[in-house]
Coordinates of C-alpha atoms in Angstrom, one line a residue:
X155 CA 0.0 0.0 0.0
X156 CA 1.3 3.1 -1.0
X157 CA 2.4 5.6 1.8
X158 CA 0.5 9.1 1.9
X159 CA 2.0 12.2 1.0
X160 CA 2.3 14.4 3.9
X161 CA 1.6 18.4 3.3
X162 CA 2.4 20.2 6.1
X163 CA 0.7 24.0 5.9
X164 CA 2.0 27.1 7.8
X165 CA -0.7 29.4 8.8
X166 CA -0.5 33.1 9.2
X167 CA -3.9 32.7 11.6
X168 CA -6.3 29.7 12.0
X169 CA -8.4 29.6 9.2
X170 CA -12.0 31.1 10.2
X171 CA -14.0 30.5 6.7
X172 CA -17.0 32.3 7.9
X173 CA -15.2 35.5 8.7
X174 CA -12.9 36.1 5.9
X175 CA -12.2 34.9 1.8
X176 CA -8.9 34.3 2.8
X177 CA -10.3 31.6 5.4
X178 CA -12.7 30.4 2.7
X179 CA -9.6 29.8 0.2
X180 CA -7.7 27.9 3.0
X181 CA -10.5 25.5 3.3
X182 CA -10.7 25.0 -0.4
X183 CA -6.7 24.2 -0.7
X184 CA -7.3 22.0 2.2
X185 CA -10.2 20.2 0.5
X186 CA -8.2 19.7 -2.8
X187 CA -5.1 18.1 -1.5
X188 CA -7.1 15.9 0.9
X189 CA -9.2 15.0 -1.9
X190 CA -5.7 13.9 -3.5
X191 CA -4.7 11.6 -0.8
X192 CA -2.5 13.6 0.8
X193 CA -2.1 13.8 4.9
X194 CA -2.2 17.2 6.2
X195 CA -0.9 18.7 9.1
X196 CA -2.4 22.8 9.6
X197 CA 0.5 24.6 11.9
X198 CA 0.3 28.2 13.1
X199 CA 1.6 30.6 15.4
X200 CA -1.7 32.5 15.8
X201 CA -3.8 32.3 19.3
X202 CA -6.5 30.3 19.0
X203 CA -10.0 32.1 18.1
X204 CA -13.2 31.4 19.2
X205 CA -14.4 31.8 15.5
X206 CA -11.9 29.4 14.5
X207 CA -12.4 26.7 12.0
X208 CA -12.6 22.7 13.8
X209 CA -10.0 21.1 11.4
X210 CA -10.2 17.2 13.0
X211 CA -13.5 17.6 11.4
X212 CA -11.9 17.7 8.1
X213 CA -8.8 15.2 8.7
X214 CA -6.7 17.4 9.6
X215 CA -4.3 17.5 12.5
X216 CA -3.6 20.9 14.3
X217 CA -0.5 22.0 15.3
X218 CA 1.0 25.1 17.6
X219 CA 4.3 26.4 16.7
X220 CA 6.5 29.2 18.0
X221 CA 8.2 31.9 16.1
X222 CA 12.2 32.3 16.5
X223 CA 12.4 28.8 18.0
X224 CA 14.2 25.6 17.5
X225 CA 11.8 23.6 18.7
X226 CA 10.3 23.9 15.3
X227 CA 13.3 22.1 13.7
X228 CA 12.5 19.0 16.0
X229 CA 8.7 19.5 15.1
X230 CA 8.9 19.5 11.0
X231 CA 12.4 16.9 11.2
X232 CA 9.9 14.2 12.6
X233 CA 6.9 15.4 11.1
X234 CA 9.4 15.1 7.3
X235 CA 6.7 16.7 5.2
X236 CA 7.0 16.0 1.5
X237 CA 5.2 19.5 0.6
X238 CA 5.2 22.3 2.5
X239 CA 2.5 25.7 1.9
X240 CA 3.2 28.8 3.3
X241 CA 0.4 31.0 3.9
X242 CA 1.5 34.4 2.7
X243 CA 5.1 35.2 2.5
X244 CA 5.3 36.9 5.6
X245 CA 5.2 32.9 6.8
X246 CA 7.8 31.4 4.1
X247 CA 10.0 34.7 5.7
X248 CA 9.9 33.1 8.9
X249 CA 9.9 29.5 8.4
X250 CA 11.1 28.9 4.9
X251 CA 14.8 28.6 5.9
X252 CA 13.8 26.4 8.4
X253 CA 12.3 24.0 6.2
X254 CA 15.2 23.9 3.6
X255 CA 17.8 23.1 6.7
X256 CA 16.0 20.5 8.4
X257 CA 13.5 19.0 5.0
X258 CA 15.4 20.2 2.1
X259 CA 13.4 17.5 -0.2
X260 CA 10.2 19.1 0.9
X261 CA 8.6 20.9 -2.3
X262 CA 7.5 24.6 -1.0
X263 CA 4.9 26.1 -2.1
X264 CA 3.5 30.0 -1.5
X265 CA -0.3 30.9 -1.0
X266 CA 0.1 34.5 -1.6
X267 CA -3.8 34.8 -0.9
X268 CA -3.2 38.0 -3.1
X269 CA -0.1 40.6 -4.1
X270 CA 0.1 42.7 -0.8
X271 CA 2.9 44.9 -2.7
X272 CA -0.2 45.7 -4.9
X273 CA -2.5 46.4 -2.6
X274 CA -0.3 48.4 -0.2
X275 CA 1.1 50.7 -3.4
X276 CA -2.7 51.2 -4.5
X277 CA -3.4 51.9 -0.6
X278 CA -0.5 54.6 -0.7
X279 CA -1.2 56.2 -4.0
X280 CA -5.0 56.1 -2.7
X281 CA -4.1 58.2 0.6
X282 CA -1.7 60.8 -1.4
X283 CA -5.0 61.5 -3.7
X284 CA -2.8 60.3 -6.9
X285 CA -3.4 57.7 -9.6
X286 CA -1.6 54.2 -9.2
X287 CA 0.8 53.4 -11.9
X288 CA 2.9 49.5 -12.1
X289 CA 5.8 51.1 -12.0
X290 CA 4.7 52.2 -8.4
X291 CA 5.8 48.9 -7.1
X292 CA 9.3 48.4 -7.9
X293 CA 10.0 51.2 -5.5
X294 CA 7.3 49.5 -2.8
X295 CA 9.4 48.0 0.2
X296 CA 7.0 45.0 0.7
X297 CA 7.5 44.2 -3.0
X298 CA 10.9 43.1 -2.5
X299 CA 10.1 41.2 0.5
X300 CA 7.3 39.2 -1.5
X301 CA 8.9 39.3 -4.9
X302 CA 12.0 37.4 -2.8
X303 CA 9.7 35.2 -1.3
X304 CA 7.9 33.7 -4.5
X305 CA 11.6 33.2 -5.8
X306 CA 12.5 31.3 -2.9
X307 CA 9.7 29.2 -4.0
X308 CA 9.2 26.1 -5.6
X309 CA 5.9 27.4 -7.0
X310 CA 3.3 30.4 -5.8
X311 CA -0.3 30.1 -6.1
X312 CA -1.6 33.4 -7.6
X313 CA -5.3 34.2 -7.4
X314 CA -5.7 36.7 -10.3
X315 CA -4.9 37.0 -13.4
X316 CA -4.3 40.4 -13.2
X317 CA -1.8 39.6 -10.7
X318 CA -0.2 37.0 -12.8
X319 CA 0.0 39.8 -15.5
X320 CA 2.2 41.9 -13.0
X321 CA 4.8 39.5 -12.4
X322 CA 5.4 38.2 -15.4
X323 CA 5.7 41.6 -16.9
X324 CA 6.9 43.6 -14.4
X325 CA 8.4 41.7 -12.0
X326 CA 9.8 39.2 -14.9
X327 CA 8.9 35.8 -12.7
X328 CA 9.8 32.9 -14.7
X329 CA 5.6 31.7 -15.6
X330 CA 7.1 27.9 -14.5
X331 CA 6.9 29.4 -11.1
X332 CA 3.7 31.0 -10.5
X333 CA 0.2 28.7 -11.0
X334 CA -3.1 30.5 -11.4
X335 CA -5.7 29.5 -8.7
X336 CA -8.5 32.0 -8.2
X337 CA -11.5 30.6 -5.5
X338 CA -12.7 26.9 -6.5
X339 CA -16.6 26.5 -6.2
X340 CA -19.4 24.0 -7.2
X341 CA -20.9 24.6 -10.9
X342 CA -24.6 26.4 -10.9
X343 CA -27.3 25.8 -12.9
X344 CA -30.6 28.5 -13.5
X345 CA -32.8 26.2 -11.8
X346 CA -30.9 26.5 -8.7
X347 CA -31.9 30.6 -9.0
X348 CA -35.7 29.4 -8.5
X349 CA -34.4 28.0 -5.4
X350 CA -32.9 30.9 -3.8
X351 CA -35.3 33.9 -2.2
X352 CA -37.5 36.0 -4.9
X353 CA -37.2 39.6 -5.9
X354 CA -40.0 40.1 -3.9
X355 CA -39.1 38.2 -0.9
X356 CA -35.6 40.4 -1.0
X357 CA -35.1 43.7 0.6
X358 CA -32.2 45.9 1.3
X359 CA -28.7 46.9 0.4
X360 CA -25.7 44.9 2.2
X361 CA -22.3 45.0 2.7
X362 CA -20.2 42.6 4.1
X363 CA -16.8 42.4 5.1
X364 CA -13.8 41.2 7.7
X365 CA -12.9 44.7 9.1
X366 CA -9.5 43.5 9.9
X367 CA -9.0 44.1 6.3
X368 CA -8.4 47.9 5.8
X369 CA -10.1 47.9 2.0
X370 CA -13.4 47.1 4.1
X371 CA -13.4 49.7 6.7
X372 CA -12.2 52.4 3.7
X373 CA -15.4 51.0 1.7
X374 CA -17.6 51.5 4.3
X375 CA -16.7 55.0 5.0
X376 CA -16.7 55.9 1.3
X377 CA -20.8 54.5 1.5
X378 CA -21.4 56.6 4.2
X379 CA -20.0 59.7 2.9
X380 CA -19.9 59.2 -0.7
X381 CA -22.7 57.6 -2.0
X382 CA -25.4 57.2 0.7
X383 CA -26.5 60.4 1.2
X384 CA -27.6 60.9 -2.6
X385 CA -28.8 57.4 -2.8
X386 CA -30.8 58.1 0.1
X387 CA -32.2 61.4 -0.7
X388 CA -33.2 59.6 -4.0
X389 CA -34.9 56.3 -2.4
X390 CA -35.7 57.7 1.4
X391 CA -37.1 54.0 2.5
X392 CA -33.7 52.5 1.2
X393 CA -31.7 50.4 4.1
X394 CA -28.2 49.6 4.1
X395 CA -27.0 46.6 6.1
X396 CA -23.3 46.5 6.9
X397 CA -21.9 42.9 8.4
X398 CA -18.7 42.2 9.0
X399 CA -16.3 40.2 11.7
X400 CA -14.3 42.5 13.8
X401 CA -15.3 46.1 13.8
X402 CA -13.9 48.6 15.3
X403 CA -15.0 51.5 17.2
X404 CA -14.7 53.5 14.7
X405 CA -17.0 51.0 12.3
X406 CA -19.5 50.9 15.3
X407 CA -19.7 54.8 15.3
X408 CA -21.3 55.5 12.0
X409 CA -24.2 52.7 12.9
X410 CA -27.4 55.7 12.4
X411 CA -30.7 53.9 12.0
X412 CA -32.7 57.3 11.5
X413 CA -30.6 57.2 7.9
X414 CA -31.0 53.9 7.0
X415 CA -27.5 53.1 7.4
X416 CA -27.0 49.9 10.5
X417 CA -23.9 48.6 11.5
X418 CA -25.0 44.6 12.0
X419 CA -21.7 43.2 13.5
X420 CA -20.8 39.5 12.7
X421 CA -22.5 37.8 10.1
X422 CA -23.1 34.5 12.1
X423 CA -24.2 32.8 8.2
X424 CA -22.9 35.1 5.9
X425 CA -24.7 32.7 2.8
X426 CA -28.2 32.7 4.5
X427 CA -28.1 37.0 5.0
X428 CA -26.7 37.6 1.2
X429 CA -29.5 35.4 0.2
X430 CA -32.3 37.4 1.6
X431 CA -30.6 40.9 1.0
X432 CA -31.7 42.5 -2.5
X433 CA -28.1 44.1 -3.6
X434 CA -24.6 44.0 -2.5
X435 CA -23.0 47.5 -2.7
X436 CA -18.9 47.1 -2.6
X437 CA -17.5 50.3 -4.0
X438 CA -14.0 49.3 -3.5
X439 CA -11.6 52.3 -4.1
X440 CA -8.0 49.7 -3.1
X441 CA -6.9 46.5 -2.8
X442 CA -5.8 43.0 -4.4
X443 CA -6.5 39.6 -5.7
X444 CA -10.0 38.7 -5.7
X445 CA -13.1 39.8 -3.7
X446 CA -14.8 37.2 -1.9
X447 CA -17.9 38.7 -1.2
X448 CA -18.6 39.3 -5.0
X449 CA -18.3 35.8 -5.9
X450 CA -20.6 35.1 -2.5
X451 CA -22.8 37.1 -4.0
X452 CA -23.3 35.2 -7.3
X453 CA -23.1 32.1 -5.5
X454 CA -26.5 33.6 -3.3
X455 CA -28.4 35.1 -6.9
X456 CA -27.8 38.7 -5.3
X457 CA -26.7 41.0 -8.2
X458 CA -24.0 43.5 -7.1
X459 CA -22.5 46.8 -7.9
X460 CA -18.6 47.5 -7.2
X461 CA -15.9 49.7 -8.3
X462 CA -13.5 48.4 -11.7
X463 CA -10.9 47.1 -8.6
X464 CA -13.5 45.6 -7.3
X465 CA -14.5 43.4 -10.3
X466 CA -10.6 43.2 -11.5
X467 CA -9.9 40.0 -13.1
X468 CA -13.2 38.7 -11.6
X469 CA -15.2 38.1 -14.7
X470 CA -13.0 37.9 -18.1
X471 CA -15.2 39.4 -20.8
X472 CA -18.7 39.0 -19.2
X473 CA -21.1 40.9 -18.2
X474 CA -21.2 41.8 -14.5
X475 CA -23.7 40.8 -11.9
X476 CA -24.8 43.7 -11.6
X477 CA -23.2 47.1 -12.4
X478 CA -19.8 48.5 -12.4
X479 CA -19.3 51.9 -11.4
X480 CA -16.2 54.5 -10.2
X481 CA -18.2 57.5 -9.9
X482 CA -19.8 57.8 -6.7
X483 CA -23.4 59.9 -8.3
X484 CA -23.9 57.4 -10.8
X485 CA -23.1 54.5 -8.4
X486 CA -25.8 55.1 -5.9
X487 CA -28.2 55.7 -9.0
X488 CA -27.2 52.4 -10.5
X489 CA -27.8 50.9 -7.3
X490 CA -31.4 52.4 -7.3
X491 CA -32.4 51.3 -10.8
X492 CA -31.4 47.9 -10.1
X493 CA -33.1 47.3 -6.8
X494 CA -36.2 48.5 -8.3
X495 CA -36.1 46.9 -11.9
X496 CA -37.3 43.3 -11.4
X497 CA -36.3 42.6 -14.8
X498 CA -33.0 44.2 -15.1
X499 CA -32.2 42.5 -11.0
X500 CA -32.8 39.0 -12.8
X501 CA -30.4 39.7 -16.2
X502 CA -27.6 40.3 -13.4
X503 CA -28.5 36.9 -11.6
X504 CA -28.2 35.2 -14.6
X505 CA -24.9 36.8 -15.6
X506 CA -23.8 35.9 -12.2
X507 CA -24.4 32.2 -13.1
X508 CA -22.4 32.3 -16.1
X509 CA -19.5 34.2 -14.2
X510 CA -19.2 31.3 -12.2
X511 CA -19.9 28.5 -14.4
X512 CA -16.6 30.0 -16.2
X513 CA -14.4 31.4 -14.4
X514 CA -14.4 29.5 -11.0
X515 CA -14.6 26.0 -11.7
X516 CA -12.5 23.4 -9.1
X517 CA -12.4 21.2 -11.8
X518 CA -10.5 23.1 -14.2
X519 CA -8.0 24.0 -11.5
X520 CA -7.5 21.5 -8.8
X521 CA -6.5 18.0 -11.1
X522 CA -3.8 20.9 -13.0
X523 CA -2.5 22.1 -9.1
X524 CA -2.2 18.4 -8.1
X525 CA -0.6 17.3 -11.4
X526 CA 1.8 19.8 -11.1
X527 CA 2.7 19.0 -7.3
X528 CA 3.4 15.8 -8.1
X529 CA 5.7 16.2 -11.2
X530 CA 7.8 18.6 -8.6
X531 CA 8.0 15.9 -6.1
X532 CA 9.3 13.5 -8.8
X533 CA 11.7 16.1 -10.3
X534 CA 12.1 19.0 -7.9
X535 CA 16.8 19.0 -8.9
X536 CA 16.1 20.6 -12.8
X537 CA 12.9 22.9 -11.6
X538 CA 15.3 24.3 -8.8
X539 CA 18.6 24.3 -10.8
X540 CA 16.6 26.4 -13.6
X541 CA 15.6 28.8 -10.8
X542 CA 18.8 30.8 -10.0
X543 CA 17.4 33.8 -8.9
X544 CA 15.9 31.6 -5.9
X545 CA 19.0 29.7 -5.2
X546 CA 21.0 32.8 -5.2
X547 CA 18.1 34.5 -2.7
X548 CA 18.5 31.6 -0.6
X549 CA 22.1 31.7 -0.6
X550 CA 22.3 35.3 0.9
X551 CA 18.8 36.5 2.3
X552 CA 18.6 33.2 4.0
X553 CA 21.7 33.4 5.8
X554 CA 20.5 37.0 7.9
X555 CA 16.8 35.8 8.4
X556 CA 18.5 33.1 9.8
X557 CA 21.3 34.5 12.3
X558 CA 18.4 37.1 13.1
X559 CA 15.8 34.6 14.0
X560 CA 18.6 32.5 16.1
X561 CA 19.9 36.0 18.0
X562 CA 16.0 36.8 19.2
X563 CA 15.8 33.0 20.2
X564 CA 19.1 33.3 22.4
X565 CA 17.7 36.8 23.5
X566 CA 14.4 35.3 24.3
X567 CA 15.7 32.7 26.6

């Protein structure tokens, strides 16, 4: 009998699905390699949370690790993991050297969950009211970090296409290092729309968001200064719901029920309140990768109307779910025409459908991923030998992570 593989993952936080995209795409990377065969082990140095995934539920075996400590040399040297997946490269910057000293066979693999030199630069140019240009990022900090990180790597998991686009072309990745894997869900049919709440049993607007994610909390002030109070003045009985795990204070303080506009908190089944909500509203003015709660959104027949970064790469050539707007006037009168047109509500539904159906399929991605792991397992010496900007970013960067890493340890003890 053949012995399983053994993937040993390195998470950032504890995957919490319902709070987050980024917990959503955990679960699906978890799902596909277990689907392979494949044993996995889910480490982190994160405190536990109370809205924390249960991962023996899945098959998979939880782990606590420390930063800037040996005694994760003695953990992976008897674990001997045959793959290894860094979540974000913030991880593979701690661990990564780690892993080549004490499992140097172990194929290493980067989530990058999305470009956060990207979003940060688009963040920066956003706050010093000037348009973002790609050549912005060869002089961003954290692009050097991350660019070093997915050379390090044996391959990087990229979630757009957009994103794939930038390093390639600007960053000049060799393509037999990055592997395109935007979020993996079930194909939908148009029956399955005549299962989901009516136009008539719908009401409101929603957003929904983790507010540990500064894109969100940025959104939601945009809404309430932007483009509620003319959507408002135009539709006084219009309601805006805003959910979202973790808000702040500051999120809390801008909850005014006399204007329609509520601050809901948690979403404790982010599916089940999309569903019954009429319109998503997600004018996103920053960020990366792909948004989570557009794609939820299709998944729930709730048409929605975003920004062009908020639909980047989302949808190839199709038409939206919805509308896609910049201008703040003409978004919150977009957002009225559609919550009112029945007809127009169930074109975007249906154009939701056929977003999904093409651009989001496990299918399509998940045999490729799995194919391609194993062919690096077999042959990992020529795939590493043609990568010599890695080997040569081992060779040095590796070296100071390394004696900085061992000097907290000593000073920690």
């Amino acid at each position: 009998m053949n012995q399983l593989k053994k993937l040993l993952i390195i998470g950032f936080v504890w995957p919490e699905p319902k709070s987050s995209a980024a917990g959503e795409r955990m679960m699906q990377l978890i799902s596909i390699f277990k689907e392979n065969g494949f044993e996995i082990t889910f480490a982190s140095a994160a405190q536990d949370s109370d809205f924390m995934i249960d991962l023996a539920e899945f098959g998979v075996i939880k782990r606590s690790i420390e930063l800037n400590s040996s005694s994760f040399d003695d953990f992976i040297a008897v674990l001997n993991p045959d793959v290894v997946l860094f979540d974000r490269f913030m991880i593979e910057e701690q661990f990564g050297w780690r892993i080549i000293e004490n499992c140097p066979k172990a194929i290493r693999i980067l989530d990058t969950e999305d470009l956060h030199c990207l979003r940060t630069a688009r963040q920066k140019a956003f706050k010093e009211n000037r348009t973002f240009e790609l050549i912005d990022l060869l002089s961003e900090e954290v692009a050097k970090r991350e660019i070093a990180s997915i050379l390090r790597c044996d391959l990087s998991l990229i979630i757009s296409e957009f994103e794939m686009n930038i390093l390639e072309d600007v960053f000049k990745i060799n393509k037999e290092l990055l592997f395109y894997l935007p979020f993996l869900v079930d194909k939908m049919n148009e029956e399955e729309l005549l299962k989901l709440p009516s136009f008539e049993d719908r009401k409101n607007f929603i957003f929904i968001g983790n507010f540990l994610h500064e894109p969100n909390w940025n959104t939601v002030q945009h809404l309430k200064e932007s483009i509620w109070p003319s959507l408002k003045k135009n539709f006084p009985e219009a309601i805006l719901e805003v959910y979202g795990a973790y808000p702040s204070q500051k999120v809390l303080q801008l909850h005014q029920p006399k204007n329609g506009f509520f601050i809901m908190g948690r979403a404790e089944d982010a599916n089940e309140i999309v569903k019954k909500a009429r319109i998503v509203l997600a004018p996103i003015r920053f960020g990366a990768g792909l948004k989570g709660k557009l794609l939820e959104a299709m998944q729930c027949g709730t048409p929605s109307i975003t920004t062009s970064i908020g639909s980047e790469a989302m949808h190839l050539d199709l038409p939206w779910n919805g509308c896609i707007e910049d201008n703040p006037e003409v978004f919150a009168k977009k957002a009225i025409e559609l919550y009112q047109d029945e007809n127009l509500w169930k074109e975007a539904q249906k154009n939701g459908v056929e977003i999904i159906n093409k651009c989001y399929q496990k299918q399509d991605y998940s045999d490729k991923l799995i194919s391609f792991t194993n062919s690096l397992l077999i042959d990992s010496g020529s795939h590493r030998l043609h990568n010599f900007m890695g080997n040569l970013l081992q060779h040095h960067a590796f070296k100071s992570t390394m004696y900085m890493s061992k000097w907290i340890e000593a000073k920690n003890k």
